[in-house]
mmCIF file of C-alpha atoms (C1' of nucleotides) in Angstrom:
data_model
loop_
_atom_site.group_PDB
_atom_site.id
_atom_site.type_symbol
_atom_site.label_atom_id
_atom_site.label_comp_id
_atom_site.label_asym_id
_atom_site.label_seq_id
_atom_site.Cartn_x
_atom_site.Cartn_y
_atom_site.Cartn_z
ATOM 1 C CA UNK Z 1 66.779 -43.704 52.041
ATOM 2 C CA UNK Z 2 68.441 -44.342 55.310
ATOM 3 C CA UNK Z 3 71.380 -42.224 56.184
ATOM 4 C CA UNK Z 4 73.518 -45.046 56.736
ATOM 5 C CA UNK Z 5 74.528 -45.764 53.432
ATOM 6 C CA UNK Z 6 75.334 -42.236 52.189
ATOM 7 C CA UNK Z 7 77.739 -42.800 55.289
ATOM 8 C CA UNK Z 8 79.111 -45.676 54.167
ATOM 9 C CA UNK Z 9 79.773 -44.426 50.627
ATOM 10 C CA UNK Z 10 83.303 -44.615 49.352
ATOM 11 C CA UNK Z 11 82.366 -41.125 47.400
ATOM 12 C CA UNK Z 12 83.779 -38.102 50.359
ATOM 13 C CA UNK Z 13 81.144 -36.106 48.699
ATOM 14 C CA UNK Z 14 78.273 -39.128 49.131
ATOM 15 C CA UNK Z 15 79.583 -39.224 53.237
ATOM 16 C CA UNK Z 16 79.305 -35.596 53.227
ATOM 17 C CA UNK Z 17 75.483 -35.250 52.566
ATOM 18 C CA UNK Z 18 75.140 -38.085 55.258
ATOM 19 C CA UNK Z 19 76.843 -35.958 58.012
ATOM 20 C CA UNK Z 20 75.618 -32.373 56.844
ATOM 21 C CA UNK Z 21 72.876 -33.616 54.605
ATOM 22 C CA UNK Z 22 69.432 -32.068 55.346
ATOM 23 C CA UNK Z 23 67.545 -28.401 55.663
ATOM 24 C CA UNK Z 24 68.939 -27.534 59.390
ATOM 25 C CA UNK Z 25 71.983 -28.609 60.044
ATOM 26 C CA UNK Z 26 74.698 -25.936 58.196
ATOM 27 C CA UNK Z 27 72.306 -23.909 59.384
ATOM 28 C CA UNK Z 28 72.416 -24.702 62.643
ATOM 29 C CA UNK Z 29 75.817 -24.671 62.675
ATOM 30 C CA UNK Z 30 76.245 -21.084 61.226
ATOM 31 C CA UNK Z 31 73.659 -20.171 63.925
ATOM 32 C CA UNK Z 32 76.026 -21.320 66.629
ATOM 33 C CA UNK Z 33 79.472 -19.501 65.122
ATOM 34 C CA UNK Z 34 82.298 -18.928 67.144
ATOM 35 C CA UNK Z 35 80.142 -18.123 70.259
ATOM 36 C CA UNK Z 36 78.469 -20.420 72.973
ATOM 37 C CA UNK Z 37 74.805 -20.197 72.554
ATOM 38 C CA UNK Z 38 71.960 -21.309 74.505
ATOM 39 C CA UNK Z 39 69.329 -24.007 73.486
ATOM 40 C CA UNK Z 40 66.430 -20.718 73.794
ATOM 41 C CA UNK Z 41 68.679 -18.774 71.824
ATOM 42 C CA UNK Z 42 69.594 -20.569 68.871
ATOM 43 C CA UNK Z 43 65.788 -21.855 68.762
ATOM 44 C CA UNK Z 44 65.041 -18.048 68.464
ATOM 45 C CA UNK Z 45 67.648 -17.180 65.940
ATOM 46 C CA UNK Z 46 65.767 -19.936 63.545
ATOM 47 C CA UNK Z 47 62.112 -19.613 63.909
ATOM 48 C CA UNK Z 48 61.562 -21.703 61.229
ATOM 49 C CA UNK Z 49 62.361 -24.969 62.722
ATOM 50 C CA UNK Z 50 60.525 -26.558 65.802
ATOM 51 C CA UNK Z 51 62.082 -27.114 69.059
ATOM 52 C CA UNK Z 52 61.449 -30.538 68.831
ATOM 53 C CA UNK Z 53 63.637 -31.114 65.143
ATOM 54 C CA UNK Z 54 66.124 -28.619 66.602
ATOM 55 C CA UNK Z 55 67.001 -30.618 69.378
ATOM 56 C CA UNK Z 56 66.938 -33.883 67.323
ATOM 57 C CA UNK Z 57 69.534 -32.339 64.888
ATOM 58 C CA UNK Z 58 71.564 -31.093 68.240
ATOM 59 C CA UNK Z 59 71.608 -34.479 69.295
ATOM 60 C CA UNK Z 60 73.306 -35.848 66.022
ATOM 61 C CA UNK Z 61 75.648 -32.980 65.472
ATOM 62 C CA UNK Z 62 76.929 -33.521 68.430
ATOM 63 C CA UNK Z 63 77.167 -37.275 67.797
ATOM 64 C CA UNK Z 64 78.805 -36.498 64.670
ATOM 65 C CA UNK Z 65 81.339 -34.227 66.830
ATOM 66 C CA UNK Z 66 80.424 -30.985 65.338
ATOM 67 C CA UNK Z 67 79.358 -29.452 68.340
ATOM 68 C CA UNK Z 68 79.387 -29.936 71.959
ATOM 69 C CA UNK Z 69 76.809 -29.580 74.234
ATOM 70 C CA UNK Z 70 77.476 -28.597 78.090
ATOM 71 C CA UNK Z 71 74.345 -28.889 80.360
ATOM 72 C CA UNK Z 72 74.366 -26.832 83.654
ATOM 73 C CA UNK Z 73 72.694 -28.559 86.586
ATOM 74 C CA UNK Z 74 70.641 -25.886 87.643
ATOM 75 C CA UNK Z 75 66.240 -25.517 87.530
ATOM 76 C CA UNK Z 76 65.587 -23.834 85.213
ATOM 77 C CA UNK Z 77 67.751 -26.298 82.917
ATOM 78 C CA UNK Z 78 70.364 -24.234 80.843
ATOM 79 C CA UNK Z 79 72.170 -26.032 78.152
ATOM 80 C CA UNK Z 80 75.416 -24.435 76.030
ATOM 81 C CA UNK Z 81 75.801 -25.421 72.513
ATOM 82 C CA UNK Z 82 79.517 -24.782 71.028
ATOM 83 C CA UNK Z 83 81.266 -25.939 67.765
ATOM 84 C CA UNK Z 84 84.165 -28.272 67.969
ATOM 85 C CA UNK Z 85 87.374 -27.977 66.284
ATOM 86 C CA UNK Z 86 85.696 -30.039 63.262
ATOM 87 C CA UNK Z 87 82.610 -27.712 63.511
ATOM 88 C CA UNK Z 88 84.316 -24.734 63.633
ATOM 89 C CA UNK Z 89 86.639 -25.286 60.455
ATOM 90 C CA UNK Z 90 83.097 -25.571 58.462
ATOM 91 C CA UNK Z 91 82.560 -21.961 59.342
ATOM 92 C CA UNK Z 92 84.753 -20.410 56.195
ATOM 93 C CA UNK Z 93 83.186 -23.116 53.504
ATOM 94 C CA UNK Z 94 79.726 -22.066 55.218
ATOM 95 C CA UNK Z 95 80.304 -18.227 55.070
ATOM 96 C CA UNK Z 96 81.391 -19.041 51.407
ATOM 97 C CA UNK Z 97 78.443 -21.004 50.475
ATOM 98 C CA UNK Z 98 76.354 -18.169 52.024
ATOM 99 C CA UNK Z 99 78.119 -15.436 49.410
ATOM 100 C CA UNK Z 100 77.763 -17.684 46.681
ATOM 101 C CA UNK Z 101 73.812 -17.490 47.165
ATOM 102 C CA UNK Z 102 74.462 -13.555 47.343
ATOM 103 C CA UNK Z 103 75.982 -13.598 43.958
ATOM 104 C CA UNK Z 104 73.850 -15.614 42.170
ATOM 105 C CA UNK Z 105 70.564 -13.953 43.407
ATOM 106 C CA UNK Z 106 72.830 -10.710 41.849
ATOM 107 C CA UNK Z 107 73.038 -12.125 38.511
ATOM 108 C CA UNK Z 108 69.533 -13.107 38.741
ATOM 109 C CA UNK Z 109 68.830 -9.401 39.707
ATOM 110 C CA UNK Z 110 70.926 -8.019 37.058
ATOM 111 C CA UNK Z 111 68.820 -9.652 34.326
ATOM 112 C CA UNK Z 112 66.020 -8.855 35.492
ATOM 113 C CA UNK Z 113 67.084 -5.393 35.705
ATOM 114 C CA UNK Z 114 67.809 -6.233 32.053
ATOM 115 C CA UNK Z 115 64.350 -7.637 31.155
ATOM 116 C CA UNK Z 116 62.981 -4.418 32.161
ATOM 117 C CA UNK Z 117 65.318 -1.783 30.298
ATOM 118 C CA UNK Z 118 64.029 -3.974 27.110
ATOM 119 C CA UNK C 1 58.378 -27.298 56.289
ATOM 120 C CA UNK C 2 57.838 -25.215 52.863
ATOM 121 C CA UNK C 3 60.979 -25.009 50.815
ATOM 122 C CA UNK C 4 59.259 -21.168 49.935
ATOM 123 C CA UNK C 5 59.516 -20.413 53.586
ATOM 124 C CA UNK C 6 63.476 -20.782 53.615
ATOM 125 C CA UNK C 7 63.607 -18.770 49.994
ATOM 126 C CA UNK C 8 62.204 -15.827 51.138
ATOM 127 C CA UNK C 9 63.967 -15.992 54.322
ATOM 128 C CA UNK C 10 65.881 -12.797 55.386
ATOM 129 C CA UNK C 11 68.773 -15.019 56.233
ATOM 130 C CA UNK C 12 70.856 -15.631 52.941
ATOM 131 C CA UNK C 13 71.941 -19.226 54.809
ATOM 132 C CA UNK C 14 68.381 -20.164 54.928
ATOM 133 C CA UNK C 15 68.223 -18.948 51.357
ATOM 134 C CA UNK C 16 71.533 -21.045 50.533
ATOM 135 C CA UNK C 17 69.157 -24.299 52.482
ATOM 136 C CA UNK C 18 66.305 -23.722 50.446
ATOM 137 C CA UNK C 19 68.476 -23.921 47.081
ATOM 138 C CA UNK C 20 70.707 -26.655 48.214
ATOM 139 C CA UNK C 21 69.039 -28.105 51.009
ATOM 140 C CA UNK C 22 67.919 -31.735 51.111
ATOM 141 C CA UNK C 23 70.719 -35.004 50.571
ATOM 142 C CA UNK C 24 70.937 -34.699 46.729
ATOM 143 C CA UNK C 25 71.596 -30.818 45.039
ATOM 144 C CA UNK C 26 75.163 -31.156 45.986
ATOM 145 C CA UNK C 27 75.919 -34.685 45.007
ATOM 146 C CA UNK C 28 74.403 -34.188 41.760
ATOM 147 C CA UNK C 29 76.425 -30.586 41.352
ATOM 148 C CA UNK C 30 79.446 -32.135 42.113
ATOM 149 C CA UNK C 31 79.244 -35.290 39.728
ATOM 150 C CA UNK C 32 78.313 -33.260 37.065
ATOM 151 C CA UNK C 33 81.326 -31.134 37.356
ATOM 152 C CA UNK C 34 82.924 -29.347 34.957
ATOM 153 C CA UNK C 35 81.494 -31.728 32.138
ATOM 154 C CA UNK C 36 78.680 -33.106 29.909
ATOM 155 C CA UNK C 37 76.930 -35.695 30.957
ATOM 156 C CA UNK C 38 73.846 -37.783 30.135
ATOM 157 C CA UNK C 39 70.762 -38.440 32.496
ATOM 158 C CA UNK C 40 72.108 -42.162 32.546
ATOM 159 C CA UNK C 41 75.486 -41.489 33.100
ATOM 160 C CA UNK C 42 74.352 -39.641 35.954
ATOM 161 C CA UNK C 43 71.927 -41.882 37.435
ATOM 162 C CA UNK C 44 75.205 -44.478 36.966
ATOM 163 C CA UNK C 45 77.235 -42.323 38.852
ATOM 164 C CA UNK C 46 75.284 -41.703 41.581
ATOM 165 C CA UNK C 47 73.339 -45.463 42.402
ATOM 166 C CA UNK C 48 71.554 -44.480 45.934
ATOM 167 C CA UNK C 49 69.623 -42.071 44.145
ATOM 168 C CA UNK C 50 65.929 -43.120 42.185
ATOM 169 C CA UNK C 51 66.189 -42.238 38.575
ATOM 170 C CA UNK C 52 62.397 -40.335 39.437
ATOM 171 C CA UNK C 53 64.214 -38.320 42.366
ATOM 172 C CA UNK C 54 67.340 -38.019 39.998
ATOM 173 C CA UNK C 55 64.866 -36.361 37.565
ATOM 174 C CA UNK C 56 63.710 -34.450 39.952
ATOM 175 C CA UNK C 57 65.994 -32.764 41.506
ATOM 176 C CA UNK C 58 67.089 -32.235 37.896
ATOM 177 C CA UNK C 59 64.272 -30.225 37.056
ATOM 178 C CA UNK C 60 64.386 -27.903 40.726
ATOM 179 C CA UNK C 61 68.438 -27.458 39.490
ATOM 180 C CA UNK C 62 67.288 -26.331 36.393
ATOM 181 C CA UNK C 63 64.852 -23.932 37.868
ATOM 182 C CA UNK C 64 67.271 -22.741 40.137
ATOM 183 C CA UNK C 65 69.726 -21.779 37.409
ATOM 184 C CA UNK C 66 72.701 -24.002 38.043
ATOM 185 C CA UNK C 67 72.433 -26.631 35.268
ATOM 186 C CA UNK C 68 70.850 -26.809 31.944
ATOM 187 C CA UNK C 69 69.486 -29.451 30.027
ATOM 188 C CA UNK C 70 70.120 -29.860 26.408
ATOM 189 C CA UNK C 71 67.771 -32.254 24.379
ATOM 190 C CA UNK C 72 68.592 -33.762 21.443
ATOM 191 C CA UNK C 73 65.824 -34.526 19.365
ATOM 192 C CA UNK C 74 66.531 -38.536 18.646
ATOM 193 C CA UNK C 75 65.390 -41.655 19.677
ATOM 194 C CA UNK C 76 66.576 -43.649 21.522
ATOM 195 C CA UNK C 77 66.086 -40.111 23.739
ATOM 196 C CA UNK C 78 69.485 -38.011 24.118
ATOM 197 C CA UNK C 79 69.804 -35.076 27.067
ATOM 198 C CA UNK C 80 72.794 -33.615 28.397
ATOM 199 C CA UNK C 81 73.319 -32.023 31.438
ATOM 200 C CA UNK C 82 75.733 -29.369 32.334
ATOM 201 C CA UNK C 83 76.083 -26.651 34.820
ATOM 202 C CA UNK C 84 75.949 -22.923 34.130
ATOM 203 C CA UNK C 85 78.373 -20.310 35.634
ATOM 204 C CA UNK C 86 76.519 -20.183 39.166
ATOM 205 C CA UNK C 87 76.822 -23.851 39.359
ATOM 206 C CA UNK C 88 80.454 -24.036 38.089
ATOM 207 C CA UNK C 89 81.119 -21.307 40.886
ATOM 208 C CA UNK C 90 79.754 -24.208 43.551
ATOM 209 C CA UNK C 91 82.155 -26.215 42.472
ATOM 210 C CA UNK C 92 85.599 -25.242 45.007
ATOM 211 C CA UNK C 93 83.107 -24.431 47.846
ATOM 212 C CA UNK C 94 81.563 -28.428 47.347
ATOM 213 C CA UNK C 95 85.033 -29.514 46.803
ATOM 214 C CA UNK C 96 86.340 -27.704 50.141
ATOM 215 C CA UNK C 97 83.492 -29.444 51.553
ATOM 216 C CA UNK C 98 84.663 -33.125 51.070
ATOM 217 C CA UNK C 99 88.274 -32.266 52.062
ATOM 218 C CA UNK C 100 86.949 -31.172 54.894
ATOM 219 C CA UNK C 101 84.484 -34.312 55.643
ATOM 220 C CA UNK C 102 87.704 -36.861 55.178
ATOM 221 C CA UNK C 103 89.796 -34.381 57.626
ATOM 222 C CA UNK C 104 87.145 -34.879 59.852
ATOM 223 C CA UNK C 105 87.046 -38.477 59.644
ATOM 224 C CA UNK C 106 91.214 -38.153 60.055
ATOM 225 C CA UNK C 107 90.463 -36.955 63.457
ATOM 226 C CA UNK C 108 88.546 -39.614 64.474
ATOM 227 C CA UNK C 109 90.730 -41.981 63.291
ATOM 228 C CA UNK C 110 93.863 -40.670 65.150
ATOM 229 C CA UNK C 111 91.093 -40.332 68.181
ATOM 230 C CA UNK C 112 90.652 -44.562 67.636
ATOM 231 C CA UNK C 113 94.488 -44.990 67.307
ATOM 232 C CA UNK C 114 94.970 -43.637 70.641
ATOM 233 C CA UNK C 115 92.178 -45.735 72.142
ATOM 234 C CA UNK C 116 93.966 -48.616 70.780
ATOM 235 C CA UNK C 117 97.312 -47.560 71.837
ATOM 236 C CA UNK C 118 95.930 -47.698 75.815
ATOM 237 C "C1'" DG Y 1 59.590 -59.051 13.382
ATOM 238 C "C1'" DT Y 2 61.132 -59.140 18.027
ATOM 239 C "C1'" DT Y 3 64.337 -56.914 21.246
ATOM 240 C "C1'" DA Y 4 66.890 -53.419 23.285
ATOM 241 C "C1'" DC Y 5 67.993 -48.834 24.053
ATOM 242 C "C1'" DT Y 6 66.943 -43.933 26.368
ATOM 243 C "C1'" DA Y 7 64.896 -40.264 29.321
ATOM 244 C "C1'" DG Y 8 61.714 -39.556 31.287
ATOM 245 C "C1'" DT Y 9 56.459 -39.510 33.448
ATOM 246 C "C1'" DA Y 10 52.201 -41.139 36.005
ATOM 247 C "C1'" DA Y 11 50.022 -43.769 39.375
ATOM 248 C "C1'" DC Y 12 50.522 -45.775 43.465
ATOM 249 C "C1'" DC Y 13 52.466 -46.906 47.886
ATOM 250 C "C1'" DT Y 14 55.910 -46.614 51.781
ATOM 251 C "C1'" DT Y 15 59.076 -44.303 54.778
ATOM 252 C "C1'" DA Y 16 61.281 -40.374 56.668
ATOM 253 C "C1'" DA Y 17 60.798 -35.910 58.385
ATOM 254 C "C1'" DG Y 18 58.420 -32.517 60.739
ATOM 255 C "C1'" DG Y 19 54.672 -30.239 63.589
ATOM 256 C "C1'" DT Y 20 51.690 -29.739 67.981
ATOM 257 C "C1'" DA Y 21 50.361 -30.194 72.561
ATOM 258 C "C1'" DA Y 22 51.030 -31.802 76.969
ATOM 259 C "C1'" DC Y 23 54.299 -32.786 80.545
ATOM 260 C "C1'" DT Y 24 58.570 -32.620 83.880
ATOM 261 C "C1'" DA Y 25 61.439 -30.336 87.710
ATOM 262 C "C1'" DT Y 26 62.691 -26.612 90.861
ATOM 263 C "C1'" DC Y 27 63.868 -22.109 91.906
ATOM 264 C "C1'" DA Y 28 62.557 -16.936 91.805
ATOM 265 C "C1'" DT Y 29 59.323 -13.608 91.672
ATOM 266 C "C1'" DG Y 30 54.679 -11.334 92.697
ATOM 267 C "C1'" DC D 1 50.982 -20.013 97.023
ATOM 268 C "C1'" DA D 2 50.294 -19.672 92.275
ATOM 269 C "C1'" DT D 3 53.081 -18.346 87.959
ATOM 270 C "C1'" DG D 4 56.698 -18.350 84.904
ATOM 271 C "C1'" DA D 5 60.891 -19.697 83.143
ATOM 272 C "C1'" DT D 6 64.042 -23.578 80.656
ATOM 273 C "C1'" DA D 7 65.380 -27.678 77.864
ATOM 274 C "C1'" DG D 8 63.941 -31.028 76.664
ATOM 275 C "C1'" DT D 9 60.856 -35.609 75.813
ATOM 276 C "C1'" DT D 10 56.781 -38.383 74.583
ATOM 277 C "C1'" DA D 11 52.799 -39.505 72.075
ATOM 278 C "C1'" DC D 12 50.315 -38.634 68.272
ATOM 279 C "C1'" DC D 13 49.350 -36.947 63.734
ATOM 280 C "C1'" DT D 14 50.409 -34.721 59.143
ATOM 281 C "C1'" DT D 15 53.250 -33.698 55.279
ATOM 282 C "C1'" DA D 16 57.214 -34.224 52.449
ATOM 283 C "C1'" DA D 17 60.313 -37.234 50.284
ATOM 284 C "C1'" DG D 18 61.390 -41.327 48.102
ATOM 285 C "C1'" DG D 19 60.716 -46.013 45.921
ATOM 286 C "C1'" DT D 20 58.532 -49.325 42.376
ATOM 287 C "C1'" DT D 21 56.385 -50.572 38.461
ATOM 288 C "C1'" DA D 22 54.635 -49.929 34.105
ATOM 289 C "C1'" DC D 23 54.573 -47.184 30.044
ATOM 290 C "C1'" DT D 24 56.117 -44.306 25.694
ATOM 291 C "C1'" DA D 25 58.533 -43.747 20.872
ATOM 292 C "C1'" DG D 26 61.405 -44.763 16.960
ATOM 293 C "C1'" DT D 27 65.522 -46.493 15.339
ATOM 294 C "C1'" DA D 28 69.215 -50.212 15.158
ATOM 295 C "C1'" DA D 29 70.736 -54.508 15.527
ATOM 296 C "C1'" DC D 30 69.610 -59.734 15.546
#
DNA sequence: GTTACTAGTAACCTTAAGGTAACTATCATG
DNA sequence: CATGATAGTTACCTTAAGGTTACTAGTAAC
C-alpha cells in the first residue's frame, strides 16, 4: 500500500491514517509536547525505535507541518524539534487517546479481578 | 519491531501504538461505528484495504476487546461485526481526530490562497 | 444441474518498514 | 594528539506487512 492514496482519499478519516498512520509518529509527537527537544533527547525518551526510522519519521512530520525542525550551525550538530500550531492542537486528542488505553486496560483488570474472586 | 515490545511498554502511548498502531485499527473502528455491519459491507466500505488484511485486523480487534464478531450459522456464511463499549468509547476521540486532519488541511489551504494572492 | 453468493483461509509472492554498522565534521577535553 | 560528542546519512540486510489467487460449503435462483 503506498501512502499516497490513503492521502488522496475523500474519507477525512482514510487521509488521517496517511498523515498520522504508522507505530511512531503520535508517538513521536507526544514525545515532543509543548517543549523544544533535541534529536538525542527524544531518541532517548523512545528507545524502542532506531535513530535511523526516527529521523525518517522527523523528516515527514515536518513535511506534513507537524513539527518544525531548527538546526544550529555549530560541531557538534544540535538540532531542535518543536510542534507547530497543527502539531500542537493534536496534543489533547493524543492525551485522550492515551486515557482511553488506561481505561480499558482497567476494565480488563477489573474482570480479571473478577475471574479470580470466582 | 515486535508489536509485544510496545504492549508491555511502561509508556501507556506506546501501549495506545501497540493496540492501534499500524494504517488500519482506526479506519476499521470508525466505519464500523455505532452499527452492525457485515464482513462485506465492511470490506465495501473501506476498498484500499485486502479482504485477508481486513480479516485480519478483524481478528487482532477482536482480541483486543473492541469489536465482536457474531456468526450466524447459514450458508451463504453470515457474520456481523460490532464494537463493544471500549471501542464505542474510541469513537469521539477518532472523530476529533478527522476534524482535526481537515482543519489542518484548512491551514494549508489559506497558506496556498495567500501564495496565490502575491 | 449450473451459477452465484458469503466469509473467510492457506499457500505463495512482493513490497514496505525497520535494524545495524560504518562514516562525516569540528570543537572541547584529557 | 587522540577521544568523545552530535545528528544525521548511506549501504546493506532482515523482518513485517500486504497482495493475489484458488478454495470451501450449502442453499437459492435460473
Amino acid at each position: 500500500m503506498k501512502n499516497d492514496q490513503l492521502l488522496n482519499s475523500t474519507c477525512s478519516m482514510t487521509r488521517t491514517m496517511g498523515i498520522l498512520g504508522g507505530k511512531w509518529k503520535p508517538l513521536i509527537i507526544w514525545s515532543i509536547g509543548k517543549r523544544r527537544i533535541r534529536f538525542g533527547q527524544l531518541a532517548a525518551h523512545i528507545p524502542l525505535i532506531s535513530r535511523k526510522v526516527l529521523a525518517e519519521q522527523l523528516k515527514e512530520l515536518e513535511e506534513s507541518g507537524l513539527i518544525l525542525r531548527e538546526a544550529f550551525n555549530e560541531v557538534p550538530p544540535r538540532v531542535d524539534y518543536l510542534l507547530t500550531e497543527n502539531g500542537l492542537r493534536l496534543l489533547p486528542i493524543l492525551k485522550a487517546l492515551s486515557e482511553w488505553t488506561c481505561s480499558c486496560e482497567a476494565t480488563v483488570a477489573d474482570a480479571s479481578l473478577v475471574k479470580t474472586a470466582n
